[in-house]
Structure formats: C-alpha cells, structure tokens
Short mmCIF file of C-alpha atoms and ligand atoms in Angstrom, two decimals:
data_model
loop_
_atom_site.label_atom_id
_atom_site.label_comp_id
_atom_site.label_asym_id
_atom_site.label_seq_id
_atom_site.Cartn_x
_atom_site.Cartn_y
_atom_site.Cartn_z
CA UNK A 1 12.99 2.85 -16.46
CA UNK A 2 14.87 -0.16 -14.98
CA UNK A 3 13.29 -3.60 -14.61
CA UNK A 4 13.37 -3.20 -10.81
CA UNK A 5 10.06 -3.51 -8.95
CA UNK A 6 8.56 -0.18 -7.87
CA UNK A 7 7.80 0.02 -4.15
CA UNK A 8 5.72 2.60 -2.31
CA UNK A 9 6.40 2.86 1.41
CA UNK A 10 3.42 4.35 3.25
CA UNK A 11 4.71 5.61 6.62
CA UNK A 12 8.38 5.54 5.60
CA UNK A 13 9.52 7.69 8.54
CA UNK A 14 8.21 5.22 11.14
CA UNK A 15 9.83 2.19 12.67
CA UNK A 16 8.59 -0.31 10.02
CA UNK A 17 9.18 2.22 7.24
CA UNK A 18 12.82 2.71 8.22
CA UNK A 19 13.40 -1.06 8.42
CA UNK A 20 11.79 -1.43 4.97
CA UNK A 21 14.15 1.13 3.44
CA UNK A 22 17.07 -0.66 5.05
CA UNK A 23 16.11 -3.92 3.30
CA UNK A 24 15.35 -2.18 -0.02
CA UNK A 25 18.75 -0.47 0.00
CA UNK A 26 20.42 -3.89 0.15
CA UNK A 27 18.81 -4.87 -3.20
CA UNK A 28 19.00 -1.91 -5.59
CA UNK A 29 18.92 -4.17 -8.67
CA UNK A 30 15.72 -5.80 -7.54
CA UNK A 31 13.68 -2.88 -6.15
CA UNK A 32 13.38 0.86 -6.75
CA UNK A 33 11.65 3.20 -4.32
CA UNK A 34 8.69 4.76 -6.12
CA UNK A 35 7.10 6.84 -3.34
CA UNK A 36 7.66 7.65 0.32
CA UNK A 37 5.08 9.13 2.67
CA UNK A 38 4.91 10.67 6.14
CA UNK A 39 2.53 12.68 8.26
CA UNK A 40 4.60 15.62 9.53
CA UNK A 41 8.26 14.60 9.88
CA UNK A 42 9.63 16.49 6.88
CA UNK A 43 13.26 16.44 8.07
CA UNK A 44 13.37 12.67 8.11
CA UNK A 45 11.52 12.39 4.80
CA UNK A 46 13.99 14.89 3.30
CA UNK A 47 16.94 12.65 4.25
CA UNK A 48 15.12 9.57 2.92
CA UNK A 49 14.36 11.32 -0.39
CA UNK A 50 18.01 12.26 -0.90
CA UNK A 51 19.10 8.69 -0.21
CA UNK A 52 16.40 6.76 -2.11
CA UNK A 53 15.41 9.26 -4.84
CA UNK A 54 11.70 8.36 -5.08
CA UNK A 55 9.53 9.81 -7.81
CA UNK A 56 7.04 11.09 -5.23
CA UNK A 57 7.13 12.14 -1.59
CA UNK A 58 3.82 12.72 0.17
CA UNK A 59 3.41 14.73 3.36
CA UNK A 60 -0.09 14.69 4.80
CA UNK A 61 0.35 18.11 6.38
CA UNK A 62 0.42 20.99 3.93
CA UNK A 63 2.93 23.05 5.96
CA UNK A 64 5.31 20.08 6.22
CA UNK A 65 4.96 19.45 2.46
CA UNK A 66 5.92 23.06 1.78
CA UNK A 67 9.05 22.75 3.96
CA UNK A 68 10.02 19.49 2.25
CA UNK A 69 9.44 20.94 -1.22
CA UNK A 70 11.66 23.94 -0.50
CA UNK A 71 14.44 21.81 1.00
CA UNK A 72 14.42 19.32 -1.89
CA UNK A 73 14.40 22.08 -4.48
CA UNK A 74 17.39 23.66 -2.76
CA UNK A 75 19.19 20.30 -2.79
CA UNK A 76 18.52 19.83 -6.53
CA UNK A 77 16.31 16.75 -5.99
CA UNK A 78 13.96 15.54 -8.77
CA UNK A 79 11.40 14.12 -6.28
CA UNK A 80 7.94 15.62 -6.67
CA UNK A 81 6.30 16.56 -3.35
CA UNK A 82 2.54 16.10 -2.91
CA UNK A 83 0.41 17.13 0.06
CA UNK A 84 -2.73 15.80 1.71
CA UNK A 85 -4.25 12.46 2.65
CA UNK A 86 -5.75 11.97 -0.87
CA UNK A 87 -2.23 11.85 -2.31
CA UNK A 88 -1.46 8.80 -0.15
CA UNK A 89 -4.07 6.79 -2.05
CA UNK A 90 -2.76 8.13 -5.37
CA UNK A 91 0.80 6.88 -4.82
CA UNK A 92 -0.48 3.59 -3.36
CA UNK A 93 -2.55 2.83 -6.47
CA UNK A 94 -0.21 4.35 -9.09
CA UNK A 95 0.53 2.15 -12.12
CA UNK A 96 4.29 2.57 -11.64
CA UNK A 97 4.31 0.88 -8.25
CA UNK A 98 3.86 -2.88 -7.95
CA UNK A 99 4.42 -3.31 -4.20
CA UNK A 100 3.02 -1.23 -1.34
CA UNK A 101 4.30 -1.38 2.22
CA UNK A 102 1.35 -0.37 4.42
CA UNK A 103 3.15 1.00 7.48
CA UNK A 104 1.08 4.02 8.50
CA UNK A 105 -0.01 3.72 12.12
CA UNK A 106 -3.72 3.53 12.98
CA UNK A 107 -6.94 4.24 11.10
CA UNK A 108 -5.17 6.86 8.95
CA UNK A 109 -3.73 3.96 6.97
CA UNK A 110 -7.10 2.53 5.94
CA UNK A 111 -7.89 4.46 2.76
CA UNK A 112 -4.43 4.27 1.10
CA UNK A 113 -4.06 0.59 2.04
CA UNK A 114 -7.49 -0.13 0.63
CA UNK A 115 -6.57 1.81 -2.52
CA UNK A 116 -3.51 -0.44 -2.97
CA UNK A 117 -5.67 -3.54 -2.48
CA UNK A 118 -8.27 -2.30 -4.97
CA UNK A 119 -5.52 -1.58 -7.52
CA UNK A 120 -4.28 -5.19 -7.29
CA UNK A 121 -0.86 -4.46 -5.76
CA UNK A 122 1.26 -6.72 -3.59
CA UNK A 123 0.12 -5.28 -0.24
CA UNK A 124 2.62 -5.87 2.55
CA UNK A 125 0.43 -5.24 5.56
CA UNK A 126 1.92 -3.85 8.78
CA UNK A 127 -1.04 -1.51 9.40
CA UNK A 128 -3.18 -4.11 11.22
CA UNK A 129 -5.68 -1.43 12.27
CA UNK A 130 -6.87 -1.19 8.63
CA UNK A 131 -7.83 -4.85 8.62
CA UNK A 132 -9.34 -4.76 12.11
CA UNK A 133 -11.55 -1.82 11.12
CA UNK A 134 -12.75 -3.07 7.79
CA UNK A 135 -11.91 -6.78 7.49
CA UNK A 136 -14.68 -7.90 5.14
CA UNK A 137 -14.42 -4.91 2.82
CA UNK A 138 -10.66 -5.25 2.71
CA UNK A 139 -10.63 -8.99 1.99
CA UNK A 140 -13.34 -8.53 -0.67
CA UNK A 141 -11.21 -5.84 -2.36
CA UNK A 142 -8.22 -8.19 -2.35
CA UNK A 143 -10.11 -11.06 -3.95
CA UNK A 144 -11.85 -8.80 -6.51
CA UNK A 145 -8.62 -7.23 -7.73
CA UNK A 146 -6.31 -10.24 -7.39
CA UNK A 147 -4.02 -8.29 -5.03
CA UNK A 148 -1.44 -10.27 -3.04
CA UNK A 149 -1.89 -9.68 0.69
CA UNK A 150 1.23 -10.62 2.67
CA UNK A 151 1.52 -10.11 6.43
CA UNK A 152 4.37 -8.05 7.86
CA UNK A 153 3.39 -8.46 11.51
CA UNK A 154 6.06 -10.93 12.68
CA UNK A 155 3.45 -13.31 14.14
CA UNK A 156 1.27 -13.39 11.04
CA UNK A 157 4.28 -13.65 8.83
CA UNK A 158 5.39 -16.65 10.90
CA UNK A 159 1.93 -18.21 10.60
CA UNK A 160 1.95 -17.59 6.85
CA UNK A 161 5.31 -19.37 6.62
CA UNK A 162 4.03 -22.35 8.66
CA UNK A 163 0.65 -22.70 6.89
CA UNK A 164 0.16 -24.98 3.91
CA UNK A 165 0.08 -22.99 0.65
CA UNK A 166 -3.59 -23.85 0.06
CA UNK A 167 -4.86 -22.77 3.52
CA UNK A 168 -7.60 -20.72 1.86
CA UNK A 169 -9.48 -24.03 1.27
CA UNK A 170 -10.28 -24.07 5.01
CA UNK A 171 -8.54 -25.40 8.11
CA UNK A 172 -10.36 -28.76 8.14
CA UNK A 173 -9.64 -29.33 4.47
CA UNK A 174 -5.89 -28.78 4.83
CA UNK A 175 -5.46 -30.49 8.21
CA UNK A 176 -4.84 -27.42 10.34
CA UNK A 177 -6.16 -27.56 13.93
CA UNK A 178 -5.39 -23.97 14.87
CA UNK A 179 -2.99 -21.09 15.34
CA UNK A 180 -0.78 -20.52 18.38
CA UNK A 181 -0.19 -16.76 18.35
CA UNK A 182 2.78 -15.86 20.51
CA UNK A 183 3.00 -12.68 22.60
CA UNK A 184 5.90 -11.35 24.65
CA UNK A 185 3.52 -10.05 27.34
CA UNK A 186 5.16 -6.62 27.06
CA UNK A 187 6.87 -4.73 29.88
CA UNK A 188 4.15 -5.45 32.50
CA UNK A 189 3.82 -9.21 32.25
CA UNK A 190 4.88 -9.63 35.88
CA UNK A 191 4.14 -6.16 37.33
CA UNK A 192 2.00 -6.40 40.51
CA UNK A 193 -1.57 -5.45 39.58
CA UNK A 194 -1.74 -2.69 42.22
CA UNK A 195 1.08 -0.84 40.41
CA UNK A 196 -0.72 -0.54 37.05
CA UNK A 197 -2.33 2.77 38.09
CA UNK A 198 1.07 4.46 38.41
CA UNK A 199 2.56 3.23 35.10
CA UNK A 200 4.07 6.13 33.10
CA UNK A 201 4.17 6.55 29.29
CA UNK A 202 7.98 6.12 29.37
CA UNK A 203 7.61 2.74 31.11
CA UNK A 204 4.86 1.64 28.72
CA UNK A 205 6.81 2.39 25.54
CA UNK A 206 9.97 0.58 26.76
CA UNK A 207 9.32 -2.82 25.20
CA UNK A 208 11.68 -5.57 26.42
CA UNK A 209 12.37 -7.18 22.98
CA UNK A 210 11.16 -4.98 20.11
CA UNK A 211 11.99 -1.40 19.10
CA UNK A 212 8.70 0.00 17.75
CA UNK A 213 6.59 3.16 17.35
CA UNK A 214 4.89 4.65 20.44
CA UNK A 215 1.34 3.53 19.72
CA UNK A 216 2.13 -0.13 19.09
CA UNK A 217 4.43 -0.14 22.13
CA UNK A 218 1.55 0.94 24.38
CA UNK A 219 -0.68 -1.60 22.61
CA UNK A 220 1.89 -4.25 23.51
CA UNK A 221 1.90 -3.13 27.15
CA UNK A 222 -1.93 -3.43 27.40
CA UNK A 223 -1.89 -6.49 25.10
CA UNK A 224 -4.40 -4.75 22.85
CA UNK A 225 -1.77 -5.34 20.19
CA UNK A 226 -2.33 -9.07 20.61
CA UNK A 227 -6.08 -8.55 20.60
CA UNK A 228 -5.83 -6.66 17.29
CA UNK A 229 -3.60 -9.45 16.02
CA UNK A 230 -6.16 -12.11 16.94
CA UNK A 231 -8.71 -10.26 14.79
CA UNK A 232 -6.11 -9.75 12.05
CA UNK A 233 -5.31 -13.49 12.06
CA UNK A 234 -9.00 -14.38 11.69
CA UNK A 235 -9.25 -12.25 8.54
CA UNK A 236 -5.93 -13.20 7.02
CA UNK A 237 -6.31 -16.93 7.52
CA UNK A 238 -10.10 -17.24 7.19
CA UNK A 239 -10.80 -18.57 10.67
CA UNK A 240 -12.52 -17.64 13.94
CA UNK A 241 -11.25 -16.76 17.41
CA UNK A 242 -11.86 -20.29 18.69
CA UNK A 243 -8.97 -21.39 16.45
CA UNK A 244 -6.54 -18.70 17.59
CA UNK A 245 -4.88 -19.32 20.96
CA UNK A 246 -2.66 -16.58 22.42
CA UNK A 247 0.49 -17.95 24.06
CA UNK A 248 2.78 -15.83 26.23
CA UNK A 249 6.37 -16.35 25.16
CA UNK A 250 8.61 -13.75 26.84
CA UNK A 251 11.72 -14.36 24.70
CA UNK A 252 10.03 -13.40 21.36
CA UNK A 253 12.09 -15.96 19.44
CA UNK A 254 9.22 -18.23 18.35
CA UNK A 255 7.13 -15.79 16.29
CA UNK A 256 4.05 -18.07 16.19
CA UNK A 257 3.05 -21.66 15.45
CA UNK A 258 0.53 -23.69 13.49
CA UNK A 259 -0.92 -26.86 14.96
CA UNK A 260 -1.86 -29.69 12.57
CA UNK A 261 -4.38 -32.49 13.02
CA UNK A 262 -1.66 -35.16 12.96
CA UNK A 263 -0.03 -33.69 16.08
CA UNK A 264 2.66 -31.70 14.26
CA UNK A 265 3.33 -28.15 15.35
CA UNK A 266 5.28 -25.96 12.91
CA UNK A 267 6.97 -22.85 14.28
CA UNK A 268 8.98 -20.03 12.75
CA UNK A 269 11.91 -18.75 14.84
CA UNK A 270 14.26 -15.83 14.46
CA UNK A 271 15.81 -12.84 16.16
CA UNK A 272 13.21 -10.16 16.94
CA UNK A 273 13.94 -7.84 13.98
CA UNK A 274 11.24 -6.66 11.58
CA UNK A 275 13.61 -6.84 8.63
CA UNK A 276 13.02 -10.62 8.49
CA UNK A 277 9.27 -10.47 7.75
CA UNK A 278 9.84 -7.41 5.53
CA UNK A 279 12.43 -9.25 3.42
CA UNK A 280 10.16 -12.30 3.33
CA UNK A 281 7.20 -10.30 1.96
CA UNK A 282 9.34 -8.40 -0.53
CA UNK A 283 10.93 -11.52 -2.01
CA UNK A 284 8.15 -14.09 -1.53
CA UNK A 285 8.20 -16.84 -2.70
CA UNK A 286 11.97 -16.37 -2.89
CA UNK A 287 14.36 -15.45 -0.06
CA UNK A 288 16.76 -12.50 0.12
CA UNK A 289 19.27 -11.11 2.62
CA UNK A 290 17.64 -8.92 5.25
CA UNK A 291 20.62 -7.79 7.31
CA UNK A 292 19.33 -9.71 10.35
CA UNK A 293 21.95 -11.66 12.32
CA UNK A 294 21.63 -15.45 12.26
CA UNK A 295 19.81 -16.88 15.27
CA UNK A 296 22.35 -18.43 17.62
CA UNK A 297 20.47 -21.44 18.96
CA UNK A 298 23.20 -22.17 21.49
CA UNK A 299 22.73 -18.73 23.08
CA UNK A 300 18.97 -19.27 23.34
CA UNK A 301 19.03 -20.28 26.98
CA UNK A 302 15.37 -21.32 27.15
CA UNK A 303 11.97 -20.86 25.55
CA UNK A 304 9.04 -20.34 27.95
CA UNK A 305 5.34 -20.55 27.15
CA UNK A 306 2.46 -19.48 29.46
CA UNK A 307 -1.27 -18.94 29.23
CA UNK A 308 -2.24 -15.23 29.25
CA UNK A 309 -4.07 -13.82 32.29
CA UNK A 310 -7.16 -11.99 30.99
CA UNK A 311 -7.67 -10.22 34.34
CA UNK A 312 -4.24 -8.63 33.97
CA UNK A 313 -4.87 -7.81 30.31
CA UNK A 314 -8.56 -6.83 29.89
CA UNK A 315 -7.82 -5.41 26.41
CA UNK A 316 -7.23 -8.93 25.14
CA UNK A 317 -10.61 -10.03 26.48
CA UNK A 318 -12.30 -6.99 24.89
CA UNK A 319 -10.77 -7.81 21.50
CA UNK A 320 -12.01 -11.41 21.67
CA UNK A 321 -15.49 -10.12 22.58
CA UNK A 322 -15.51 -7.57 19.75
CA UNK A 323 -14.51 -10.16 17.17
CA UNK A 324 -17.15 -12.62 18.43
CA UNK A 325 -19.81 -9.90 18.22
CA UNK A 326 -18.80 -9.09 14.60
CA UNK A 327 -20.30 -6.13 12.67
CA UNK A 328 -18.88 -2.74 13.61
CA UNK A 329 -17.62 -3.81 17.05
CA UNK A 330 -14.00 -4.27 15.93
CA UNK A 331 -14.12 -0.84 14.28
CA UNK A 332 -15.37 0.69 17.55
CA UNK A 333 -12.75 -1.23 19.55
CA UNK A 334 -9.93 0.06 17.33
CA UNK A 335 -11.16 3.67 17.37
CA UNK A 336 -11.66 3.72 21.15
CA UNK A 337 -8.21 2.22 21.63
CA UNK A 338 -6.53 4.86 19.45
CA UNK A 339 -8.19 7.68 21.41
CA UNK A 340 -7.42 6.06 24.78
CA UNK A 341 -3.75 5.41 23.92
CA UNK A 342 -3.29 9.00 22.80
CA UNK A 343 -4.96 10.23 26.01
CA UNK A 344 -2.55 8.11 28.05
CA UNK A 345 0.56 9.16 26.08
CA UNK A 346 -0.12 12.87 25.65
CA UNK A 347 -2.88 14.00 27.98
CA UNK A 348 -2.24 12.46 31.36
CA UNK A 349 -4.91 9.75 31.50
CA UNK A 350 -3.91 6.80 33.70
CA UNK A 351 -2.91 3.44 32.21
CA UNK A 352 -5.94 1.45 33.52
CA UNK A 353 -8.05 4.13 31.81
CA UNK A 354 -7.22 2.53 28.44
CA UNK A 355 -9.28 -0.68 28.89
CA UNK A 356 -11.89 1.24 30.91
CA UNK A 357 -12.51 3.72 28.08
CA UNK A 358 -12.68 0.94 25.47
CA UNK A 359 -15.06 -1.17 27.54
CA UNK A 360 -17.36 1.82 28.09
CA UNK A 361 -17.39 2.65 24.36
CA UNK A 362 -18.15 -0.96 23.39
CA UNK A 363 -20.96 -0.94 25.99
CA UNK A 364 -22.49 2.14 24.34
CA UNK A 365 -22.14 0.82 20.77
CA UNK A 366 -25.23 -0.62 19.13
CA UNK A 367 -23.92 -3.23 16.73
CA UNK A 368 -24.65 -2.95 13.01
CA UNK A 369 -23.36 -4.57 9.81
CA UNK A 370 -19.92 -3.42 8.63
CA UNK A 371 -20.64 -3.99 4.97
CA UNK A 372 -19.68 -0.71 3.37
CA UNK A 373 -17.03 1.91 3.85
CA UNK A 374 -19.49 4.61 4.97
CA UNK A 375 -20.71 2.34 7.80
CA UNK A 376 -17.10 1.75 8.88
CA UNK A 377 -16.07 5.40 8.75
CA UNK A 378 -19.18 6.48 10.62
CA UNK A 379 -18.72 3.78 13.31
CA UNK A 380 -15.11 4.93 13.66
CA UNK A 381 -16.13 8.59 14.08
CA UNK A 382 -18.91 7.85 16.60
CA UNK A 383 -16.64 5.60 18.68
CA UNK A 384 -13.95 8.31 18.73
CA UNK A 385 -16.45 10.89 20.04
CA UNK A 386 -17.64 8.49 22.72
CA UNK A 387 -14.08 7.66 23.69
CA UNK A 388 -13.19 11.35 24.00
CA UNK A 389 -16.16 11.80 26.36
CA UNK A 390 -15.05 8.80 28.41
CA UNK A 391 -11.52 10.20 28.60
CA UNK A 392 -12.86 13.52 29.91
CA UNK A 393 -14.99 11.74 32.52
CA UNK A 394 -12.01 9.62 33.56
CA UNK A 395 -9.76 12.62 34.01
CA UNK A 396 -12.54 14.38 35.97
P1 NDP B 1 5.50 4.69 13.85
O1 NDP B 1 4.73 5.51 14.82
O2 NDP B 1 6.95 4.46 14.11
O3 NDP B 1 5.37 5.33 12.37
C1 NDP B 1 4.12 5.65 11.84
C2 NDP B 1 4.25 6.19 10.42
O4 NDP B 1 2.95 6.61 9.99
C3 NDP B 1 5.16 7.41 10.29
O5 NDP B 1 5.72 7.43 9.01
C4 NDP B 1 4.17 8.56 10.45
O6 NDP B 1 4.63 9.79 9.88
C5 NDP B 1 2.97 8.00 9.69
N1 NDP B 1 1.72 8.60 10.14
C6 NDP B 1 1.32 8.83 11.41
N2 NDP B 1 0.10 9.37 11.44
C7 NDP B 1 -0.29 9.52 10.15
C8 NDP B 1 -1.43 10.06 9.53
N3 NDP B 1 -2.45 10.59 10.23
N4 NDP B 1 -1.49 10.03 8.17
C9 NDP B 1 -0.48 9.52 7.43
N5 NDP B 1 0.65 9.00 7.98
C10 NDP B 1 0.74 9.00 9.32
O7 NDP B 1 4.73 3.31 13.71
P2 NDP B 1 5.30 1.83 13.50
O8 NDP B 1 6.24 1.80 12.35
O9 NDP B 1 5.72 1.27 14.80
O10 NDP B 1 3.96 1.04 13.13
C11 NDP B 1 3.34 1.21 11.85
C12 NDP B 1 2.26 0.15 11.70
O11 NDP B 1 2.90 -1.13 11.68
C13 NDP B 1 1.26 0.08 12.87
O12 NDP B 1 0.01 -0.25 12.37
C14 NDP B 1 1.79 -1.03 13.76
O13 NDP B 1 0.76 -1.68 14.48
C15 NDP B 1 2.37 -1.97 12.70
N6 NDP B 1 3.45 -2.82 13.18
C16 NDP B 1 4.59 -2.28 13.68
C17 NDP B 1 5.63 -3.08 14.13
C18 NDP B 1 6.92 -2.49 14.64
O14 NDP B 1 7.86 -3.25 14.90
N7 NDP B 1 7.03 -1.17 14.79
C19 NDP B 1 5.52 -4.55 14.10
C20 NDP B 1 4.29 -5.02 13.50
C21 NDP B 1 3.30 -4.18 13.07
P3 NDP B 1 5.43 10.87 10.82
O15 NDP B 1 6.76 10.25 11.10
O16 NDP B 1 5.53 12.08 9.96
O17 NDP B 1 4.60 11.06 12.06
#
C-alpha cells in the first residue's frame, strides 16, 4: 500500500462529496480514496468507483447496492460493495482510513460521523446536523479519542482560520470578543413578506451564490441553515450564542470574522466554492491547490453587511431559542426542520409552514438532558412524529 493518506468520503454523490473528490483527484500522491458512500444513487457511485478505485463502496439501500455490485463486477472493478447503514460506520472507523469527510445530509450522518470521531480519525465535518443533534456526546467522543475535528462549512472554516490556535483555552483567555457569522440571506432576503406563502420549491433551492444540495438550499432560504450554524459554532469553538452574531452579507465573499478584544477583526475571504475549505481541512496545517480561481479584489465591487430581520426569518430565532434552552431542544429543532423541509419540497406544504411546524414541535417538547445517544435518538424520533402530525394539520 502507498504512503498516501486513506480518505473515506461519506455522501460522495452529493454536492460536498463531489467537490471533495475533485480536490482529492488533484493530489493522487498525497491521498488515496479508501471508501465512498451514497444512499441510493448507484449510477453516480458507479462512475466514482471507476474513477477513484476505492476499496469499499457502501450503498445504504440494498437494491441499489445490488445494482452497483453487478455493474462493477461487469466492469472488472476490484471495489467491494457493502449495503446498509451499519456499513457506513464500518468504513468510517476502518483502520485503513485516516481521514473521513462527513458529507451525508441530515441526521442519517450522525452514527457514521460519530464512529469516525470515536475511532480518532481526522473528521472533516460538513454534516452540521450531527453536531446540532448531539453536540456534547460528539465533542466528548472527539476529546476521548484524540480525533481532529475540522470544519468544512465555509463559515466555520473561516472562523477556524481566523481564531488563535489555542482558542480552546476560552475566548477571554485568548483575547477573542466574539464571532461574526456571515450569511448571504438566501434567495428571499428582500422578497416582500406577503409573497412568502407562494414561494415554490424551485425558487427556494435557487441559491444566489452557492450551488448546494436541496435540503441545505431550503435551509438557506429559511435561514435555518444559519441557525444550525450558530449552534455548530457554539460547539466547535466552545462558546455560547451571546458570542455569535449573525451578519447578513449578500456577496458571500467574507466567509466569517473573529473580533478581538484589542479592536482587531480578522476575516477570511474567497470565492464561494467549497473546494477551498475542503482543501484546507485535507491539508491542514499545510496548504494545497484546490482548483478554486483566485479572488479578484478589483472585481469585488462592494461588500455589504446588514443585521438580520428575525421577523422575516423566524427559523433563526427558533435556533437561538433552542440553543439557549439546551438539552434535547436542538435535537428536536433539527428533526422537525428535516421533516418540514421534506414536506415543503416533496409533499406540497407551503413555505411558511416550515417555521410553523418547527415552532409547534418545540412548543410540545418537554426538555430533558441530552447526555446519551439513546436520549438523542429518542428525542429525534419523537420530534419527527410530532412534526409529521403538524404537517398533516397544516395541509388540512
Ligand atoms: P446532497 O443532498 O447534495 O448530498 C447528500 C449525500 O448524502 C449524498 O451522497 C446522498 O446519497 C447521501 N445521503 C442522503 N441521505 C442519506 C441517508 N439516509 N443515508 C446515507 N447517505 C445519505 O447534500 P450536500 O452535499 O449539499 O450537503 C451535505 C452536508 O454538508 C449537509 O449536512 C449540509 O448541511 C452540509 N454542507 C453543505 C454545503 C454545500 O455547499 N452543499 C456547504 C456546507 C455544509 P444519494 O446521492 O444516493 O442520495
């Protein structure tokens, strides 16, 4: 086996997964693809297996795994195909992989991402929902195993780049006043409020600056994405919501900032392309080519910054409230959001139904400690049931 670092890409057929493979392919001497995983898209995984020749390919769905296995056998590929959600955790924790890209969307990413953390891997975290659901358990697993947790979300990656290396000692200790978390405001930043009820899924997934998967695109349109990111930032950087200020920045060039006690503000800038944070996490603490074009500062006409309007974006308010409440509230928030977004995208619920469903579920949730995985998984399941009921009521 070569000296190249083994990388598992969980969710390789998605938007972040594809960008990850693009960066990996630029550095074949440095990295080798150990395992690729997908849910059902066996055609795309087939093409990725032929190109990257991983040792394992995992399809969560048994029927899709069977199709992939047959196609790879026919093509003479050596890749071994595994099926089922348990196999995700196996390839994430395998001794022949050192790095794991956690790019499955939603709660489905929790168990394999946690398995990578428990096995002490370099965990490159795109799957923010895993951290929102189970922050304490996840961070405890990281510190127990000595895993390296590096943020892929462009904002958190920017914050990580602007923070002092010893930020874990505490903000006061290292002279950090707080985080300025930038947000584009999504496609509806200026839409008249009375038009929100007629927003279609196609409009909601058409993000002005970023090309992303459907769920995160809707999350950006409601600004729940920013709410989840506020919670993610609290866990990653060991702080509370009072030290995380969301800043609307429509151009998405400043990816976030850190404010210091001496009046300095450090920012990270770049073109909106996920290959930059991906390359940063792969190579950290070194730097490698990502394929992203250099930022042309002369073409950057202007950089605007505004305060977010919580009446326009109730999801952001709900995320702040859930984080302040602690316990299982963030788990319930995330679960209700996943159900509500799916209802909007695939089952005809209206766009304002998303915050309405989440608010109703949080109202019904009796808070409890989120100190073990069973408590998290049960809070997730109960919140999903409640959200489904709310969706049915909403659709009448
Ligand atoms: P996509 O929807 O594009 O891709 C999701 C990936 O997860 C696909 O490989 C999909 O497989 C797989 N998947 C879906 N459901 C399951 C399941 N139940 N079990 C196992 N695998 C599953 O998502 P994105 O790439 O946009 O986002 C991935 C994560 O990264 C999200 O958590 C998102 O918030 C985060 N993120 C994304 C950014 C972006 O620019 N896209 C930026 C920052 C963070 P299949 O193709 O077979 O369905």
